[in-house]
């Protein structure tokens, strides 16, 4: 038998393989709530504009409430023969209320219906990402506040570079996740237009009120062009690309946590709640959550790439290719939300090891730049010459097997006669970080200013 929704011109039903490749109900049932919200808004508008009767609209609304409660209670029998969530809901509505159900699809197509549902779904994810990012930023702020003046090595090339503070390092991630947050918000503002009423592609001859449905669904306005409204998925791609960048940041922080929690570093201890053990090695405490977060970028960026490829050659307007948008976005959204929540928990629970950080901060001649700067400031050497002299002092310390502050004044004066004992003031790591007072620098006063700015921003 042919399809009850569109089978009028068909003599035969679909092949089993056709049904299998065509059906999306296994996954798009996740948009049930959005589908029903869209249908309620549409039915109310059809009644307000006199396109259907008030009593039909009432029956539709009540029926849709029942359908949603059946779905939410897990009592709904989804059917692959009915392809997708849109036709599953409508078919059940017909069983429940009879003839008025057939009026719901007046002045509407599945093309504007799915575009509307999917926008609503993605909009919810942008809001969820927003909340997840705010929670993570707060967790980082707490860490930053606790260790605003704790010294640690700053690295370039993963080689010791200059001392920084723990708070400064945490606040670097706050800035990154803060931009992720603003990308989510920007994407939300841009995507928040209603496709509903675009119908199949050309609009409709019925006197619909697109402003009314847009308002009812929380959109700021109806999408301006019906062809565009049903045939672009850039809103989903923007979410995926913002999610990809965010996942990249999460992955970098994860990588640092993996390194920092190793026995060689001991910069942080992750909590038992966010670690796992080994089935053979009794001593092990592994940073699995960090590793899994680090890996999630693969799925998320993969989804971004996959949807780009799906969309890139499609002529306007709708093509069934676009049904392939949803699984990618669903999987990426699930991965991102889980990664954000796991990172939030890990950061909240972890404890930085102040002593290990401080010990490491002084290793590797990390105050060599401070020494070179001192040679510029006190004996008045040009920076290039100061750099050279400092290099010679580092080589000497390396030969002696000691750190820069351990060299004797006599040793130093043998390298450059302009050095006096005030040089030792700048060789300590505390002094080094305290002196980095430039805007955005690592000095604890600057770090505390950054923290205060973010606290104010988040309210
Ligand atoms: N399940 C379809 C999708 O996700 C709904 C739209 C179907 N429209 C159509 N003209 N066949 O894209």
GROMACS .gro file of C-alpha atoms in nm, residues 21-399:
model
  379
   21UNK     CA    1   1.736   0.460   0.326
   22UNK     CA    2   1.451   0.710   0.337
   23UNK     CA    3   1.344   0.687   0.700
   24UNK     CA    4   1.490   0.927   0.954
   25UNK     CA    5   1.255   0.849   1.241
   26UNK     CA    6   1.519   0.652   1.433
   27UNK     CA    7   1.702   0.975   1.503
   28UNK     CA    8   1.478   1.269   1.422
   29UNK     CA    9   1.234   1.163   1.695
   30UNK     CA   10   1.469   1.373   1.908
   31UNK     CA   11   1.295   1.676   1.758
   32UNK     CA   12   0.948   1.568   1.873
   33UNK     CA   13   0.904   1.854   2.118
   34UNK     CA   14   1.017   2.109   1.859
   35UNK     CA   15   0.791   1.956   1.595
   36UNK     CA   16   0.490   1.977   1.819
   37UNK     CA   17   0.571   2.331   1.928
   38UNK     CA   18   0.593   2.431   1.561
   39UNK     CA   19   0.264   2.261   1.479
   40UNK     CA   20   0.086   2.428   1.770
   41UNK     CA   21   0.209   2.768   1.658
   42UNK     CA   22   0.108   2.696   1.300
   43UNK     CA   23  -0.241   2.573   1.394
   44UNK     CA   24  -0.304   2.874   1.617
   45UNK     CA   25  -0.200   3.103   1.332
   46UNK     CA   26  -0.420   2.918   1.081
   47UNK     CA   27  -0.717   2.979   1.312
   48UNK     CA   28  -0.628   3.343   1.382
   49UNK     CA   29  -0.614   3.415   1.010
   50UNK     CA   30  -0.941   3.229   0.944
   51UNK     CA   31  -0.773   2.962   0.732
   52UNK     CA   32  -0.907   2.687   0.959
   53UNK     CA   33  -1.184   2.702   1.219
   54UNK     CA   34  -1.124   2.767   1.586
   55UNK     CA   35  -1.273   2.431   1.675
   56UNK     CA   36  -1.038   2.248   1.441
   57UNK     CA   37  -0.743   2.441   1.588
   58UNK     CA   38  -0.857   2.350   1.938
   59UNK     CA   39  -0.881   1.983   1.848
   60UNK     CA   40  -0.538   1.995   1.687
   61UNK     CA   41  -0.383   2.164   1.989
   62UNK     CA   42  -0.534   1.920   2.235
   63UNK     CA   43  -0.438   1.626   2.018
   64UNK     CA   44  -0.080   1.750   1.994
   65UNK     CA   45  -0.060   1.777   2.373
   66UNK     CA   46  -0.162   1.411   2.393
   67UNK     CA   47   0.090   1.309   2.127
   68UNK     CA   48   0.371   1.484   2.312
   69UNK     CA   49   0.279   1.322   2.641
   70UNK     CA   50   0.274   0.980   2.471
   71UNK     CA   51   0.619   1.041   2.326
   72UNK     CA   52   0.758   1.172   2.654
   73UNK     CA   53   0.619   0.872   2.840
   74UNK     CA   54   0.778   0.635   2.588
   75UNK     CA   55   0.435   0.508   2.486
   76UNK     CA   56   0.454   0.619   2.122
   77UNK     CA   57   0.495   0.361   1.846
   78UNK     CA   58   0.729   0.519   1.591
   79UNK     CA   59   0.690   0.387   1.240
   80UNK     CA   60   0.959   0.375   0.971
   81UNK     CA   61   0.685   0.356   0.709
   82UNK     CA   62   0.594   0.709   0.819
   83UNK     CA   63   0.953   0.816   0.752
   84UNK     CA   64   1.013   1.095   0.997
   85UNK     CA   65   0.897   1.268   1.312
   86UNK     CA   66   0.674   1.507   1.117
   87UNK     CA   67   0.460   1.237   0.959
   88UNK     CA   68   0.466   1.016   1.266
   89UNK     CA   69   0.320   1.296   1.476
   90UNK     CA   70   0.061   1.390   1.218
   91UNK     CA   71  -0.050   1.030   1.162
   92UNK     CA   72  -0.100   0.980   1.535
   93UNK     CA   73  -0.287   1.308   1.554
   94UNK     CA   74  -0.522   1.177   1.287
   95UNK     CA   75  -0.582   0.860   1.488
   96UNK     CA   76  -0.662   1.073   1.790
   97UNK     CA   77  -0.877   1.352   1.646
   98UNK     CA   78  -0.973   1.239   1.297
   99UNK     CA   79  -1.047   1.479   1.014
  100UNK     CA   80  -0.922   1.811   1.162
  101UNK     CA   81  -0.571   1.660   1.172
  102UNK     CA   82  -0.569   1.674   0.795
  103UNK     CA   83  -0.607   2.055   0.807
  104UNK     CA   84  -0.287   2.110   1.008
  105UNK     CA   85  -0.064   2.084   0.703
  106UNK     CA   86  -0.248   2.366   0.519
  107UNK     CA   87  -0.001   2.632   0.401
  108UNK     CA   88   0.291   2.425   0.523
  109UNK     CA   89   0.540   2.177   0.383
  110UNK     CA   90   0.771   1.937   0.555
  111UNK     CA   91   1.044   2.156   0.411
  112UNK     CA   92   0.965   2.460   0.625
  113UNK     CA   93   0.854   2.228   0.905
  114UNK     CA   94   1.187   2.048   0.930
  115UNK     CA   95   1.384   2.370   0.891
  116UNK     CA   96   1.183   2.518   1.179
  117UNK     CA   97   1.215   2.213   1.403
  118UNK     CA   98   1.586   2.185   1.343
  119UNK     CA   99   1.646   2.554   1.409
  120UNK     CA  100   1.462   2.525   1.737
  121UNK     CA  101   1.668   2.219   1.827
  122UNK     CA  102   1.999   2.383   1.741
  123UNK     CA  103   1.894   2.698   1.927
  124UNK     CA  104   1.845   2.488   2.242
  125UNK     CA  105   2.195   2.347   2.193
  126UNK     CA  106   2.342   2.695   2.161
  127UNK     CA  107   2.177   2.777   2.493
  128UNK     CA  108   2.305   2.455   2.649
  129UNK     CA  109   2.657   2.527   2.526
  130UNK     CA  110   2.622   2.878   2.670
  131UNK     CA  111   2.531   2.739   3.012
  132UNK     CA  112   2.805   2.475   2.996
  133UNK     CA  113   3.066   2.735   2.906
  134UNK     CA  114   2.958   2.972   3.182
  135UNK     CA  115   2.989   2.688   3.436
  136UNK     CA  116   3.334   2.597   3.309
  137UNK     CA  117   3.449   2.959   3.315
  138UNK     CA  118   3.333   2.989   3.674
  139UNK     CA  119   3.530   2.676   3.766
  140UNK     CA  120   3.841   2.822   3.603
  141UNK     CA  121   3.789   3.153   3.784
  142UNK     CA  122   3.779   2.969   4.116
  143UNK     CA  123   4.108   2.797   4.032
  144UNK     CA  124   4.260   3.126   3.917
  145UNK     CA  125   4.154   3.306   4.232
  146UNK     CA  126   4.300   3.039   4.461
  147UNK     CA  127   4.637   3.052   4.288
  148UNK     CA  128   4.653   3.407   4.152
  149UNK     CA  129   5.011   3.444   4.280
  150UNK     CA  130   5.135   3.084   4.263
  151UNK     CA  131   5.439   3.069   4.041
  152UNK     CA  132   5.480   2.806   3.773
  153UNK     CA  133   5.686   2.774   3.459
  154UNK     CA  134   5.547   2.924   3.142
  155UNK     CA  135   5.644   2.726   2.835
  156UNK     CA  136   5.711   2.778   2.469
  157UNK     CA  137   5.789   2.468   2.261
  158UNK     CA  138   5.707   2.288   2.590
  159UNK     CA  139   6.049   2.414   2.707
  160UNK     CA  140   6.067   2.638   3.013
  161UNK     CA  141   6.036   2.998   2.898
  162UNK     CA  142   5.952   3.246   3.177
  163UNK     CA  143   5.777   3.212   3.510
  164UNK     CA  144   5.403   3.283   3.508
  165UNK     CA  145   5.134   3.244   3.769
  166UNK     CA  146   4.882   2.962   3.797
  167UNK     CA  147   4.607   3.222   3.796
  168UNK     CA  148   4.737   3.370   3.472
  169UNK     CA  149   4.743   3.028   3.307
  170UNK     CA  150   4.385   2.955   3.418
  171UNK     CA  151   4.275   3.296   3.295
  172UNK     CA  152   4.420   3.227   2.951
  173UNK     CA  153   4.161   2.950   2.917
  174UNK     CA  154   3.892   3.180   3.053
  175UNK     CA  155   3.962   3.414   2.761
  176UNK     CA  156   3.942   3.125   2.512
  177UNK     CA  157   3.620   2.985   2.651
  178UNK     CA  158   3.489   3.339   2.676
  179UNK     CA  159   3.531   3.378   2.300
  180UNK     CA  160   3.361   3.041   2.251
  181UNK     CA  161   3.074   3.176   2.456
  182UNK     CA  162   3.047   3.486   2.242
  183UNK     CA  163   3.060   3.272   1.926
  184UNK     CA  164   2.762   3.070   2.055
  185UNK     CA  165   2.576   3.393   2.131
  186UNK     CA  166   2.657   3.546   1.794
  187UNK     CA  167   2.540   3.231   1.618
  188UNK     CA  168   2.217   3.234   1.816
  189UNK     CA  169   2.143   3.594   1.728
  190UNK     CA  170   2.203   3.528   1.358
  191UNK     CA  171   2.004   3.205   1.333
  192UNK     CA  172   1.698   3.317   1.526
  193UNK     CA  173   1.465   3.370   1.230
  194UNK     CA  174   1.162   3.159   1.152
  195UNK     CA  175   1.145   2.948   0.835
  196UNK     CA  176   0.783   2.859   0.907
  197UNK     CA  177   0.551   2.977   0.629
  198UNK     CA  178   0.815   2.941   0.358
  199UNK     CA  179   0.614   2.629   0.274
  200UNK     CA  180   0.774   2.400   0.016
  201UNK     CA  181   0.996   2.672  -0.133
  202UNK     CA  182   0.789   2.953  -0.281
  203UNK     CA  183   0.568   3.068   0.005
  204UNK     CA  184   0.193   3.010  -0.001
  205UNK     CA  185  -0.125   3.154  -0.146
  206UNK     CA  186  -0.298   3.132   0.193
  207UNK     CA  187  -0.313   3.456   0.394
  208UNK     CA  188  -0.078   3.335   0.667
  209UNK     CA  189   0.081   3.549   0.938
  210UNK     CA  190   0.446   3.460   0.959
  211UNK     CA  191   0.515   3.720   1.227
  212UNK     CA  192   0.269   3.548   1.454
  213UNK     CA  193   0.431   3.204   1.426
  214UNK     CA  194   0.778   3.355   1.451
  215UNK     CA  195   0.684   3.529   1.776
  216UNK     CA  196   0.514   3.221   1.918
  217UNK     CA  197   0.831   3.018   1.868
  218UNK     CA  198   1.067   3.279   2.012
  219UNK     CA  199   1.214   3.382   1.677
  220UNK     CA  200   1.283   3.753   1.634
  221UNK     CA  201   1.138   3.766   1.282
  222UNK     CA  202   1.038   3.547   0.988
  223UNK     CA  203   1.320   3.454   0.749
  224UNK     CA  204   1.302   3.702   0.461
  225UNK     CA  205   1.331   3.466   0.163
  226UNK     CA  206   1.134   3.144   0.137
  227UNK     CA  207   1.386   2.969  -0.089
  228UNK     CA  208   1.668   3.046   0.151
  229UNK     CA  209   1.460   2.956   0.455
  230UNK     CA  210   1.405   2.596   0.346
  231UNK     CA  211   1.736   2.529   0.178
  232UNK     CA  212   2.019   2.653   0.394
  233UNK     CA  213   2.169   2.487   0.697
  234UNK     CA  214   2.435   2.745   0.774
  235UNK     CA  215   2.287   2.787   1.120
  236UNK     CA  216   2.378   2.425   1.193
  237UNK     CA  217   2.721   2.473   1.041
  238UNK     CA  218   2.780   2.779   1.252
  239UNK     CA  219   2.696   2.579   1.561
  240UNK     CA  220   2.928   2.300   1.446
  241UNK     CA  221   3.212   2.535   1.373
  242UNK     CA  222   3.174   2.720   1.704
  243UNK     CA  223   3.154   2.376   1.868
  244UNK     CA  224   3.468   2.265   1.684
  245UNK     CA  225   3.668   2.565   1.801
  246UNK     CA  226   3.541   2.514   2.155
  247UNK     CA  227   3.632   2.143   2.136
  248UNK     CA  228   3.979   2.243   2.018
  249UNK     CA  229   4.017   2.459   2.330
  250UNK     CA  230   3.887   2.177   2.548
  251UNK     CA  231   4.134   1.945   2.382
  252UNK     CA  232   4.430   2.173   2.453
  253UNK     CA  233   4.336   2.208   2.819
  254UNK     CA  234   4.290   1.830   2.835
  255UNK     CA  235   4.635   1.780   2.693
  256UNK     CA  236   4.781   2.005   2.962
  257UNK     CA  237   4.594   1.816   3.234
  258UNK     CA  238   4.728   1.487   3.100
  259UNK     CA  239   5.083   1.623   3.108
  260UNK     CA  240   5.042   1.805   3.439
  261UNK     CA  241   4.899   1.505   3.622
  262UNK     CA  242   5.194   1.281   3.524
  263UNK     CA  243   5.455   1.179   3.783
  264UNK     CA  244   5.714   1.379   3.590
  265UNK     CA  245   5.520   1.704   3.635
  266UNK     CA  246   5.291   1.665   3.937
  267UNK     CA  247   5.147   2.011   3.871
  268UNK     CA  248   4.794   1.894   3.945
  269UNK     CA  249   4.617   1.607   4.113
  270UNK     CA  250   4.292   1.510   3.945
  271UNK     CA  251   4.020   1.390   4.175
  272UNK     CA  252   3.932   1.023   4.209
  273UNK     CA  253   3.589   1.113   4.075
  274UNK     CA  254   3.739   1.207   3.740
  275UNK     CA  255   4.009   0.940   3.710
  276UNK     CA  256   4.021   0.568   3.642
  277UNK     CA  257   4.244   0.281   3.745
  278UNK     CA  258   4.418   0.002   3.562
  279UNK     CA  259   4.311  -0.361   3.575
  280UNK     CA  260   4.673  -0.478   3.598
  281UNK     CA  261   4.881  -0.194   3.742
  282UNK     CA  262   4.755  -0.125   4.094
  283UNK     CA  263   4.930   0.210   4.128
  284UNK     CA  264   4.764   0.368   3.824
  285UNK     CA  265   4.539   0.668   3.830
  286UNK     CA  266   4.464   0.766   3.474
  287UNK     CA  267   4.326   1.093   3.339
  288UNK     CA  268   4.073   0.919   3.112
  289UNK     CA  269   3.821   1.201   3.117
  290UNK     CA  270   4.082   1.444   2.990
  291UNK     CA  271   4.186   1.202   2.719
  292UNK     CA  272   3.828   1.145   2.605
  293UNK     CA  273   3.759   1.517   2.597
  294UNK     CA  274   4.078   1.558   2.395
  295UNK     CA  275   3.943   1.306   2.147
  296UNK     CA  276   3.593   1.453   2.111
  297UNK     CA  277   3.720   1.715   1.868
  298UNK     CA  278   3.747   1.429   1.617
  299UNK     CA  279   3.375   1.366   1.619
  300UNK     CA  280   3.277   1.730   1.639
  301UNK     CA  281   3.504   1.857   1.367
  302UNK     CA  282   3.416   1.547   1.167
  303UNK     CA  283   3.051   1.645   1.186
  304UNK     CA  284   3.135   1.995   1.072
  305UNK     CA  285   3.325   1.861   0.773
  306UNK     CA  286   3.057   1.606   0.692
  307UNK     CA  287   2.777   1.862   0.686
  308UNK     CA  288   2.986   2.102   0.479
  309UNK     CA  289   3.028   1.823   0.223
  310UNK     CA  290   2.658   1.741   0.229
  311UNK     CA  291   2.564   2.102   0.158
  312UNK     CA  292   2.833   2.212  -0.081
  313UNK     CA  293   2.684   2.110  -0.414
  314UNK     CA  294   2.313   2.133  -0.351
  315UNK     CA  295   2.104   2.339  -0.590
  316UNK     CA  296   1.823   2.540  -0.433
  317UNK     CA  297   1.588   2.459  -0.276
  318UNK     CA  298   1.534   2.142  -0.065
  319UNK     CA  299   1.705   1.815  -0.152
  320UNK     CA  300   1.680   1.500   0.053
  321UNK     CA  301   2.055   1.517   0.110
  322UNK     CA  302   1.968   1.764   0.382
  323UNK     CA  303   1.813   1.492   0.594
  324UNK     CA  304   2.174   1.391   0.661
  325UNK     CA  305   2.223   1.712   0.862
  326UNK     CA  306   2.068   1.584   1.180
  327UNK     CA  307   2.276   1.288   1.296
  328UNK     CA  308   2.593   1.491   1.256
  329UNK     CA  309   2.460   1.777   1.463
  330UNK     CA  310   2.303   1.549   1.725
  331UNK     CA  311   2.626   1.359   1.776
  332UNK     CA  312   2.839   1.673   1.785
  333UNK     CA  313   2.603   1.842   2.031
  334UNK     CA  314   2.598   1.538   2.260
  335UNK     CA  315   2.976   1.519   2.249
  336UNK     CA  316   3.024   1.888   2.318
  337UNK     CA  317   2.782   1.900   2.612
  338UNK     CA  318   2.939   1.593   2.767
  339UNK     CA  319   3.290   1.729   2.717
  340UNK     CA  320   3.197   2.065   2.870
  341UNK     CA  321   3.036   1.899   3.171
  342UNK     CA  322   3.332   1.663   3.222
  343UNK     CA  323   3.582   1.947   3.194
  344UNK     CA  324   3.382   2.156   3.437
  345UNK     CA  325   3.388   1.869   3.687
  346UNK     CA  326   3.756   1.799   3.637
  347UNK     CA  327   3.859   2.162   3.679
  348UNK     CA  328   3.632   2.207   3.979
  349UNK     CA  329   3.776   1.900   4.154
  350UNK     CA  330   4.145   1.923   4.066
  351UNK     CA  331   4.404   2.055   4.306
  352UNK     CA  332   4.710   2.237   4.186
  353UNK     CA  333   5.031   2.142   4.366
  354UNK     CA  334   5.172   2.477   4.470
  355UNK     CA  335   5.513   2.335   4.568
  356UNK     CA  336   5.570   2.138   4.250
  357UNK     CA  337   5.468   2.440   4.048
  358UNK     CA  338   5.712   2.663   4.238
  359UNK     CA  339   6.000   2.417   4.211
  360UNK     CA  340   5.944   2.379   3.841
  361UNK     CA  341   5.911   2.756   3.801
  362UNK     CA  342   6.273   2.812   3.897
  363UNK     CA  343   6.419   2.530   3.689
  364UNK     CA  344   6.547   2.566   3.337
  365UNK     CA  345   6.694   2.917   3.383
  366UNK     CA  346   6.345   3.060   3.366
  367UNK     CA  347   6.460   3.405   3.487
  368UNK     CA  348   6.720   3.449   3.214
  369UNK     CA  349   6.503   3.714   3.047
  370UNK     CA  350   6.485   3.900   3.380
  371UNK     CA  351   6.864   3.894   3.394
  372UNK     CA  352   6.894   4.028   3.040
  373UNK     CA  353   6.642   4.303   3.120
  374UNK     CA  354   6.843   4.392   3.433
  375UNK     CA  355   7.160   4.425   3.222
  376UNK     CA  356   6.972   4.671   3.000
  377UNK     CA  357   6.835   4.866   3.295
  378UNK     CA  358   7.137   4.883   3.530
  379UNK     CA  359   7.468   4.869   3.343
  380UNK     CA  360   7.280   5.004   3.039
  381UNK     CA  361   7.369   4.737   2.782
  382UNK     CA  362   7.185   4.729   2.450
  383UNK     CA  363   6.933   4.439   2.466
  384UNK     CA  364   7.116   4.234   2.203
  385UNK     CA  365   7.440   4.250   2.403
  386UNK     CA  366   7.253   4.180   2.729
  387UNK     CA  367   7.103   3.872   2.561
  388UNK     CA  368   7.451   3.754   2.466
  389UNK     CA  369   7.599   3.811   2.814
  390UNK     CA  370   7.303   3.629   2.973
  391UNK     CA  371   7.355   3.341   2.734
  392UNK     CA  372   7.715   3.314   2.854
  393UNK     CA  373   7.595   3.315   3.217
  394UNK     CA  374   7.344   3.039   3.140
  395UNK     CA  375   7.620   2.834   2.979
  396UNK     CA  376   7.833   2.888   3.287
  397UNK     CA  377   7.555   2.779   3.522
  398UNK     CA  378   7.495   2.476   3.305
  399UNK     CA  379   7.866   2.389   3.332
   0.00000   0.00000   0.00000
